[in-house]
Coordinates of C-alpha atoms in Angstrom, one line a residue:
M868 CA -108.4 45.3 154.9
A869 CA -105.7 42.8 153.7
M870 CA -103.9 41.2 155.8
K871 CA -100.0 42.5 155.5
T872 CA -97.8 39.1 154.5
N873 CA -94.1 39.2 155.2
R874 CA -92.8 37.9 152.1
T875 CA -89.2 38.4 150.8
Q876 CA -88.0 37.3 148.0
C877 CA -85.5 34.3 148.0
V878 CA -82.4 34.4 147.0
I879 CA -82.4 30.8 145.8
C880 CA -85.3 30.0 143.9
N881 CA -86.1 33.6 143.4
K882 CA -90.0 33.5 144.8
D883 CA -91.5 35.8 146.9
K884 CA -92.3 33.4 150.3
I885 CA -91.9 33.9 153.7
T886 CA -88.2 34.1 153.9
Y887 CA -85.4 33.5 157.1
L888 CA -82.7 35.9 157.0
C889 CA -79.1 34.0 158.0
E890 CA -76.7 36.1 159.9
G891 CA -73.9 34.1 158.8
C892 CA -74.2 35.4 154.8
L893 CA -76.9 38.5 155.3
K894 CA -79.1 36.2 152.7
N895 CA -83.0 35.3 152.9
F896 CA -84.0 31.7 152.4
C897 CA -87.6 30.1 152.2
L898 CA -87.9 27.5 154.3
M899 CA -87.2 24.3 152.3
D900 CA -83.8 26.4 150.5
L901 CA -83.1 27.0 154.0
T902 CA -82.7 23.2 154.8
K903 CA -80.5 22.7 151.8
H904 CA -78.7 26.0 153.1
R905 CA -78.0 24.1 156.7
Q906 CA -77.1 21.1 155.2
I907 CA -74.3 22.7 153.7
L908 CA -73.1 24.7 156.7
N909 CA -73.0 21.3 158.4
E910 CA -70.9 19.5 156.0
E911 CA -68.1 22.4 156.4
L912 CA -68.6 21.8 160.4
H913 CA -68.0 18.3 159.6
H914 CA -65.1 18.6 157.6
I915 CA -63.4 21.2 160.4
I916 CA -64.0 18.4 162.8
N917 CA -62.5 15.8 160.7
D918 CA -59.2 18.0 160.7
Y919 CA -59.2 18.9 164.1
N920 CA -59.6 15.2 165.2
Q921 CA -56.6 14.1 162.0
F922 CA -54.4 16.8 163.8
K923 CA -54.8 16.2 167.4
Q924 CA -54.3 12.9 166.7
G925 CA -50.4 13.6 164.5
F926 CA -49.9 16.2 167.4
N927 CA -50.0 13.5 170.4
E928 CA -48.2 10.9 168.4
Q929 CA -45.3 13.8 167.4
K930 CA -45.1 15.7 170.6
P931 CA -41.8 17.0 170.5
S932 CA -39.5 17.4 173.8
P933 CA -38.1 20.5 174.1
H934 CA -35.0 18.8 175.3
D935 CA -34.1 17.2 171.7
L936 CA -34.7 20.1 169.8
S937 CA -31.7 21.0 167.1
L938 CA -31.2 24.4 169.2
I939 CA -29.9 22.6 172.7
N940 CA -27.3 20.7 170.4
E941 CA -25.9 24.3 168.7
I942 CA -25.8 25.8 171.8
N943 CA -23.7 22.6 173.7
Q944 CA -21.2 23.0 170.9
W945 CA -21.2 26.6 170.9
E946 CA -20.7 25.7 175.1
M947 CA -17.8 23.4 174.1
D948 CA -15.6 25.4 171.6
S949 CA -15.8 28.7 174.2
I950 CA -15.4 26.2 177.4
I951 CA -15.3 28.2 180.8
K952 CA -15.7 31.6 179.2
I953 CA -19.7 30.8 178.2
Q954 CA -20.6 28.4 180.4
Q955 CA -23.1 30.9 182.1
K956 CA -24.1 31.8 178.9
A957 CA -25.0 28.4 177.7
R958 CA -27.0 27.7 181.0
D959 CA -29.2 30.7 180.2
C960 CA -30.0 30.3 176.6
R961 CA -31.1 26.5 177.4
E962 CA -33.3 27.8 179.6
I963 CA -35.1 30.1 177.2
V964 CA -34.9 27.5 174.7
I965 CA -36.9 25.2 176.5
K966 CA -39.4 27.5 178.3
S967 CA -40.3 28.6 175.0
S968 CA -41.2 25.4 173.8
Q969 CA -42.7 24.2 176.3
T970 CA -44.6 27.5 176.1
C971 CA -45.5 27.0 172.7
I972 CA -46.6 23.2 173.6
N973 CA -48.9 24.1 176.4
D974 CA -50.6 26.6 174.2
I975 CA -51.5 24.8 171.6
E976 CA -52.6 21.9 174.2
K977 CA -54.8 24.9 175.5
K978 CA -56.1 26.1 172.2
F979 CA -57.0 22.5 171.5
N980 CA -59.0 22.1 174.8
D981 CA -60.3 25.7 173.8
L982 CA -61.4 25.2 170.4
N983 CA -62.6 21.4 171.2
E984 CA -65.5 23.1 173.6
Q985 CA -66.6 25.3 170.9
L986 CA -67.2 22.4 168.5
K987 CA -69.0 20.4 170.7
Q988 CA -71.3 23.6 171.5
F989 CA -71.8 24.5 167.8
Q990 CA -72.5 20.7 167.3
Q991 CA -74.9 20.3 170.2
E992 CA -77.0 23.9 169.8
N993 CA -76.8 23.6 166.4
E994 CA -76.6 27.4 166.3
F995 CA -73.7 28.7 163.7
N996 CA -73.3 30.1 160.7
E997 CA -70.6 30.6 157.9
I998 CA -68.6 33.6 160.0
N999 CA -68.0 30.7 162.9
L1000 CA -67.3 28.3 160.3
E1001 CA -64.7 30.3 158.8
Y1002 CA -63.5 31.5 162.5
L1003 CA -63.1 27.8 163.4
R1004 CA -61.3 26.8 160.2
N1005 CA -58.6 29.5 160.5
E1006 CA -58.1 28.5 164.1
L1007 CA -57.2 25.2 163.2
I1008 CA -55.0 26.4 160.3
K1009 CA -53.2 28.6 163.4
M1010 CA -52.5 26.0 165.5
R1011 CA -51.0 23.1 162.7
E1012 CA -49.0 26.1 161.4
E1013 CA -47.6 26.9 165.4
F1014 CA -46.9 22.9 165.7
Y1015 CA -45.0 22.2 162.3
H1016 CA -43.3 25.3 162.4
P1017 CA -42.9 25.8 166.8
S1018 CA -39.4 27.6 166.9
V1019 CA -40.1 31.4 166.7
I1020 CA -36.6 31.7 167.9
S1021 CA -33.1 31.2 166.8
I1022 CA -29.6 32.0 167.0
E1023 CA -27.5 35.0 166.5
Q1024 CA -23.6 35.1 166.2
D1025 CA -21.9 38.4 167.3
S1026 CA -18.1 38.0 166.4
Q1027 CA -15.9 38.7 169.5
P1028 CA -12.6 38.7 170.7
F1029 CA -11.9 34.8 171.5
I1030 CA -15.9 33.7 171.8
N1031 CA -18.7 34.3 169.1
E1032 CA -21.4 35.4 171.3
I1033 CA -24.6 34.3 171.4
S1034 CA -28.3 35.4 172.1
I1035 CA -31.7 34.4 171.2
I1036 CA -33.5 36.3 168.7
S1037 CA -37.4 36.4 167.1
L1038 CA -37.3 34.9 163.4
E1039 CA -39.6 37.9 163.0
E1040 CA -36.5 40.0 163.6
K1041 CA -34.8 38.1 160.4
P1042 CA -34.3 39.7 157.3
K1043 CA -37.3 38.8 155.1
L1044 CA -34.7 37.0 151.8
G1045 CA -32.1 34.4 152.6
K1046 CA -30.1 32.8 150.3
G1047 CA -32.8 30.1 148.9
K1048 CA -33.1 29.6 144.9
Q1049 CA -36.4 31.6 145.3
N1050 CA -35.9 34.3 147.3
A1051 CA -39.2 36.4 147.3
V1052 CA -39.5 40.0 146.2
T1053 CA -42.8 41.5 148.0
I1054 CA -44.8 43.3 145.0
A1055 CA -47.7 44.2 147.1
G1056 CA -48.6 44.8 150.3
G1057 CA -47.1 43.4 153.1
N1058 CA -47.2 46.5 155.4
R1059 CA -49.6 44.4 157.9
K1060 CA -53.2 43.8 157.2
V1061 CA -55.4 46.9 157.1
K1062 CA -57.3 48.8 154.1
E1063 CA -54.8 51.7 152.9
L1064 CA -53.4 51.7 149.6
N1065 CA -50.3 49.8 150.3
Q1066 CA -52.0 46.9 152.2
L1067 CA -53.7 44.2 151.8
N1068 CA -56.1 42.1 153.9
H1069 CA -56.0 38.4 152.8
P1070 CA -55.3 38.4 149.8
E1071 CA -56.9 35.4 147.6
G1072 CA -56.9 35.2 143.9
I1073 CA -54.6 37.5 141.3
F1074 CA -54.3 38.2 137.6
I1075 CA -50.9 39.5 135.9
D1076 CA -51.6 41.8 132.3
K1077 CA -49.4 41.6 129.6
N1078 CA -47.9 44.9 131.4
K1079 CA -46.9 42.8 134.8
N1080 CA -50.0 45.3 136.5
I1081 CA -51.3 43.4 139.1
F1082 CA -55.3 42.6 140.1
I1083 CA -55.9 41.6 143.4
A1084 CA -58.8 39.8 145.2
D1085 CA -58.4 41.7 148.4
H1086 CA -60.8 39.5 150.2
D1087 CA -61.1 41.1 154.0
N1088 CA -61.2 44.4 151.9
H1089 CA -64.0 43.7 149.6
R1090 CA -62.0 45.6 147.1
I1091 CA -60.1 45.1 144.0
V1092 CA -57.0 46.7 143.7
E1093 CA -54.4 47.3 140.6
W1094 CA -50.8 48.0 141.8
K1095 CA -49.2 49.3 138.5
Y1096 CA -45.6 47.6 137.8
N1097 CA -42.9 48.7 140.6
A1098 CA -46.2 50.8 141.9
K1099 CA -45.7 51.7 146.0
E1100 CA -49.3 51.5 146.2
G1101 CA -52.3 50.1 144.6
Q1102 CA -55.4 51.6 143.0
I1103 CA -59.0 50.5 144.5
I1104 CA -60.6 49.4 141.0
A1105 CA -63.5 47.9 142.5
G1106 CA -65.4 47.9 145.3
G1107 CA -63.6 49.8 148.0
N1108 CA -67.8 50.8 149.6
K1109 CA -67.6 48.7 152.6
Q1110 CA -68.6 45.4 152.8
G1111 CA -72.5 44.7 150.8
N1112 CA -74.5 43.3 148.3
R1113 CA -75.5 47.0 146.9
I1114 CA -73.7 46.7 142.9
N1115 CA -71.1 48.7 143.8
Q1116 CA -70.3 46.8 146.8
L1117 CA -68.5 43.6 147.1
S1118 CA -68.7 40.9 149.9
Q1119 CA -65.1 38.7 150.3
P1120 CA -64.2 38.7 146.6
T1121 CA -61.9 35.3 145.9
D1122 CA -60.9 35.7 142.3
V1123 CA -60.7 38.1 139.6
I1124 CA -59.3 38.3 135.8
I1125 CA -59.5 40.3 132.8
D1126 CA -61.8 40.2 130.1
Q1127 CA -59.0 40.9 127.1
Q1128 CA -61.4 41.4 124.6
N1129 CA -63.2 44.9 126.3
H1130 CA -60.8 45.1 128.9
S1131 CA -63.4 44.7 131.9
I1132 CA -63.1 43.1 135.2
I1133 CA -64.7 40.2 135.9
I1134 CA -64.8 39.8 139.7
A1135 CA -65.4 36.4 141.7
D1136 CA -67.9 38.2 144.5
R1137 CA -68.3 35.1 146.6
G1138 CA -69.9 36.8 149.8
N1139 CA -73.4 37.9 147.7
S1140 CA -72.9 34.6 145.8
R1141 CA -72.4 35.8 142.3
V1142 CA -70.1 36.5 139.7
V1143 CA -69.6 40.6 138.2
Q1144 CA -68.3 43.0 136.1
W1145 CA -67.0 46.2 136.6
F1146 CA -66.0 48.2 133.2
N1147 CA -65.2 52.1 133.7
Q1148 CA -66.9 52.2 137.3
N1149 CA -70.1 50.6 135.8
Q1150 CA -71.4 47.4 137.1
Q1151 CA -73.6 44.7 135.8
I1152 CA -74.2 41.1 137.4
L1153 CA -73.2 38.5 135.2
I1154 CA -74.2 35.4 136.8
D1155 CA -75.9 35.5 140.0
N1156 CA -77.0 32.6 142.8
I1157 CA -73.7 30.6 142.3
Y1158 CA -71.5 30.2 145.3
C1159 CA -68.6 30.9 143.2
Y1160 CA -64.5 30.7 144.4
G1161 CA -63.0 30.5 141.2
L1162 CA -62.6 31.9 137.4
A1163 CA -61.1 31.8 134.2
M1164 CA -61.5 32.7 130.5
D1165 CA -60.4 30.8 127.4
K1166 CA -59.1 32.4 124.2
F1167 CA -62.6 31.7 122.7
G1168 CA -63.8 34.2 125.1
F1169 CA -65.5 31.8 127.2
L1170 CA -66.1 32.2 130.9
Y1171 CA -65.5 29.4 133.4
A1172 CA -66.4 29.5 137.2
S1173 CA -66.0 27.1 140.1
D1174 CA -69.5 26.8 142.0
R1175 CA -69.0 25.1 145.2
T1176 CA -72.7 24.8 146.1
T1177 CA -73.1 22.1 143.4
N1178 CA -69.3 21.1 143.2
A1179 CA -68.7 21.8 139.5
V1180 CA -67.1 24.0 137.1
K1181 CA -69.4 25.9 134.9
R1182 CA -68.7 27.4 131.1
W1183 CA -70.6 30.2 129.9
K1184 CA -70.3 31.9 126.1
M1185 CA -69.6 35.3 126.3
G1186 CA -73.3 38.0 126.4
E1187 CA -75.0 34.3 127.5
Y1188 CA -75.0 34.4 131.1
N1189 CA -78.4 34.2 131.9
N1190 CA -78.6 30.7 132.2
E1191 CA -77.5 28.4 134.5
G1192 CA -74.6 27.5 132.6
I1193 CA -72.7 24.2 131.1
V1194 CA -70.7 21.1 133.6
V1195 CA -67.8 20.8 132.5
A1196 CA -66.3 19.1 135.6
G1197 CA -68.0 17.7 138.2
G1198 CA -72.0 18.1 138.8
N1199 CA -72.1 14.5 140.0
G1200 CA -72.4 15.4 143.9
K1201 CA -70.2 15.7 146.2
G1202 CA -67.6 12.9 146.7
N1203 CA -63.8 12.0 145.2
E1204 CA -65.0 9.5 142.3
L1205 CA -63.5 10.6 139.3
N1206 CA -66.4 12.8 138.0
Q1207 CA -66.9 14.2 141.1
L1208 CA -65.6 17.0 143.1
S1209 CA -65.7 18.4 146.5
S1210 CA -65.5 21.9 146.8
P1211 CA -63.7 23.2 143.9
T1212 CA -61.6 26.9 144.7
F1213 CA -59.2 28.3 141.9
I1214 CA -59.3 26.9 137.7
F1215 CA -57.1 27.1 134.9
V1216 CA -58.5 26.5 131.4
D1217 CA -55.2 25.7 128.7
E1218 CA -55.3 26.4 125.1
D1219 CA -57.1 23.0 124.5
Q1220 CA -59.8 24.4 126.8
S1221 CA -59.1 21.1 129.3
I1222 CA -59.6 22.3 132.6
Y1223 CA -57.7 22.3 136.1
V1224 CA -59.3 22.1 139.5
S1225 CA -58.0 22.5 142.8
D1226 CA -60.4 19.6 143.8
R1227 CA -59.9 21.3 147.7
Y1228 CA -61.6 18.8 150.6
N1229 CA -59.9 15.6 148.3
H1230 CA -56.5 16.9 148.5
R1231 CA -56.1 16.6 144.5
V1232 CA -55.9 18.7 141.0
M1233 CA -58.3 17.4 138.5
K1234 CA -57.8 17.5 134.6
W1235 CA -61.0 17.7 132.8
R1236 CA -60.1 17.3 129.2
K1237 CA -62.7 19.3 126.7
D1238 CA -65.9 17.4 126.8
A1239 CA -64.9 14.4 129.2
K1240 CA -67.3 12.8 131.4
E1241 CA -64.8 12.4 134.2
G1242 CA -61.4 13.4 135.0
T1243 CA -58.0 12.3 135.9
V1244 CA -56.1 13.2 138.9
V1245 CA -52.8 15.0 137.9
A1246 CA -51.7 15.9 141.4
G1247 CA -52.2 14.4 144.6
G1248 CA -55.0 12.3 145.4
N1249 CA -53.1 10.0 147.9
G1250 CA -54.9 11.5 151.1
Q1251 CA -54.2 14.7 153.2
G1252 CA -50.5 15.1 153.9
R1253 CA -47.2 16.5 154.0
N1254 CA -45.2 14.1 151.6
L1255 CA -44.4 14.5 148.1
N1256 CA -47.0 12.5 146.3
Q1257 CA -49.7 14.7 148.9
L1258 CA -51.4 18.0 149.1
S1259 CA -53.4 19.3 151.5
Y1260 CA -56.1 21.8 150.9
P1261 CA -54.8 23.2 147.7
R1262 CA -56.1 26.3 146.1
G1263 CA -54.3 28.4 143.3
V1264 CA -53.3 26.2 140.0
I1265 CA -51.7 27.3 136.9
V1266 CA -50.0 25.3 134.0
D1267 CA -46.9 26.6 132.1
D1268 CA -45.7 26.4 128.6
L1269 CA -44.2 23.1 129.3
D1270 CA -47.1 21.8 130.7
Q1271 CA -45.7 21.7 134.0
I1272 CA -48.4 22.5 136.7
Y1273 CA -48.0 24.4 139.7
V1274 CA -50.3 24.1 142.7
A1275 CA -50.6 26.3 145.7
D1276 CA -50.0 23.5 148.6
S1277 CA -52.3 26.2 151.6
S1278 CA -52.1 24.0 154.2
N1279 CA -48.5 23.0 154.0
N1280 CA -47.4 26.6 152.9
R1281 CA -45.7 25.4 149.8
I1282 CA -45.5 25.8 146.2
M1283 CA -45.3 22.2 144.4
R1284 CA -44.7 21.4 140.7
W1285 CA -46.2 18.5 139.3
C1286 CA -45.7 16.7 136.0
E1287 CA -48.6 15.4 134.2
G1288 CA -48.5 11.5 134.9
K1289 CA -45.8 11.6 137.7
E1290 CA -46.3 10.3 140.8
E1291 CA -44.7 12.9 142.7
G1292 CA -44.2 16.6 142.6
E1293 CA -41.4 18.7 143.6
I1294 CA -41.5 21.6 145.9
V1295 CA -40.4 25.0 144.1
V1296 CA -41.4 27.2 147.1
G1297 CA -41.9 26.8 150.7
G1298 CA -40.6 24.2 152.5
K1299 CA -37.1 24.8 154.5
G1300 CA -35.9 27.8 152.6
E1301 CA -35.1 30.9 154.3
G1302 CA -36.3 33.2 151.5
D1303 CA -39.3 31.7 150.6
Q1304 CA -41.5 31.3 153.6
L1305 CA -45.3 31.5 153.4
N1306 CA -48.3 31.2 155.0
R1307 CA -51.1 29.9 153.5
P1308 CA -50.4 30.6 149.8
M1309 CA -53.7 31.5 147.5
G1310 CA -53.9 32.4 144.2
L1311 CA -51.1 32.0 141.4
S1312 CA -50.3 33.9 138.1
F1313 CA -47.1 33.9 135.8
D1314 CA -45.8 37.0 134.1
D1315 CA -44.5 37.0 130.4
E1316 CA -41.0 36.2 131.6
G1317 CA -41.9 33.2 133.9
N1318 CA -42.0 34.7 137.1
L1319 CA -44.3 33.2 139.7
Y1320 CA -46.7 35.5 142.0
V1321 CA -48.0 34.0 145.1
A1322 CA -51.0 35.7 146.8
D1323 CA -49.7 35.0 150.2
Y1324 CA -53.2 35.1 152.4
E1325 CA -52.2 34.8 156.1
N1326 CA -48.9 37.5 155.2
H1327 CA -51.0 40.1 153.6
R1328 CA -48.9 40.4 150.5
I1329 CA -48.1 39.1 147.0
E1330 CA -44.6 37.5 146.3
K1331 CA -42.7 37.4 143.6
F1332 CA -40.2 34.4 142.5
K1333 CA -37.7 34.0 139.9
L1334 CA -38.1 30.1 139.0
I1335 CA -35.2 28.2 138.5
L1336 CA -36.4 25.4 136.5

């Protein structure tokens, strides 16, 4: 009797070998490709540790005193105007503000210690996977958001005879829309993060067709949903059959586009390392074994995909998806030189077939002209930061008819607009306005009227902004 061997197909080399299951991505790797896979995960952990150290240093240098907050000054002014009648109320309000601020600081410091212990454990034991890395990355983003936007309270005035009574309220109870120049309208989602048809769970890439219908990569619901114009809920047009790698399933899709020639849906099925096509509920794999994040299609029907494993953008001719594609940006190893990329995410292709790439870990947007051997920096590229010449983990990128470049400056919770050749960009959405708050913006898209649509990732919604040029 022949001895039974435990051989399966390696997801990378496609050869029947003794393989090992990765608990994070649920894929089988041979020993050689498993080593490469672990190396990629180690690089991801290294980036998270660097981000943690940089943020901790900034926190320690800029840690505010609760007594310096502007809310205290407002309370003091109110106290002077109302004199004796409101002195007791002022003392009460001060105590609430100071306690809230101190609690926020204490919470962040505690989270620092907890996250530090987890980072040390992962490094020492070398036992982690994609799920662990995504958790660490999200925890660090939440901590940064708590630090840069520490105040979760504000002052509400209620007119009364002789005095204006005040109380401390949560900002979450305020109306969503303010008086900013770019008041937002929620077009899809915004009903908490679950999986009903009127809800989204961490949306990423979006696509707007000529009828203003919105196609959304509903990342954590593992599905693509379409929201008709002015609809109250969406409809599932791909996936939605739980997370998995069967042909009718998706796993953490990050982007979606519509092939205008045959009206099929093309999806970056990142969790399954493939690009798939859905047409009238029939599915096929277009490109396999690619850790794809962003998709684009030019006017000639060429398909473009960013590949985070090879740190490149590749192009395929329609119907010829069985090859490895042609590298049209990056592909020269991971780095920050002009011919390199570091974890490319969303992409945009213009009328001249120039490619705009969100170069995530280099905190910049690169433009590669057709057949160019290297790119040029058109946004960011001055290190990670919040200044007008900087970006922090950019995601969505799109270019308007005036060749202005719009970037989802994800970790800064804002949308930036850059003109090519300029040293600085300008904030068009986000920042300090009341009516345009974002939390880790991702995909961007325009409709034919020039309205900007933003996938508001942590708020689980799609926002529409009428821009003032």
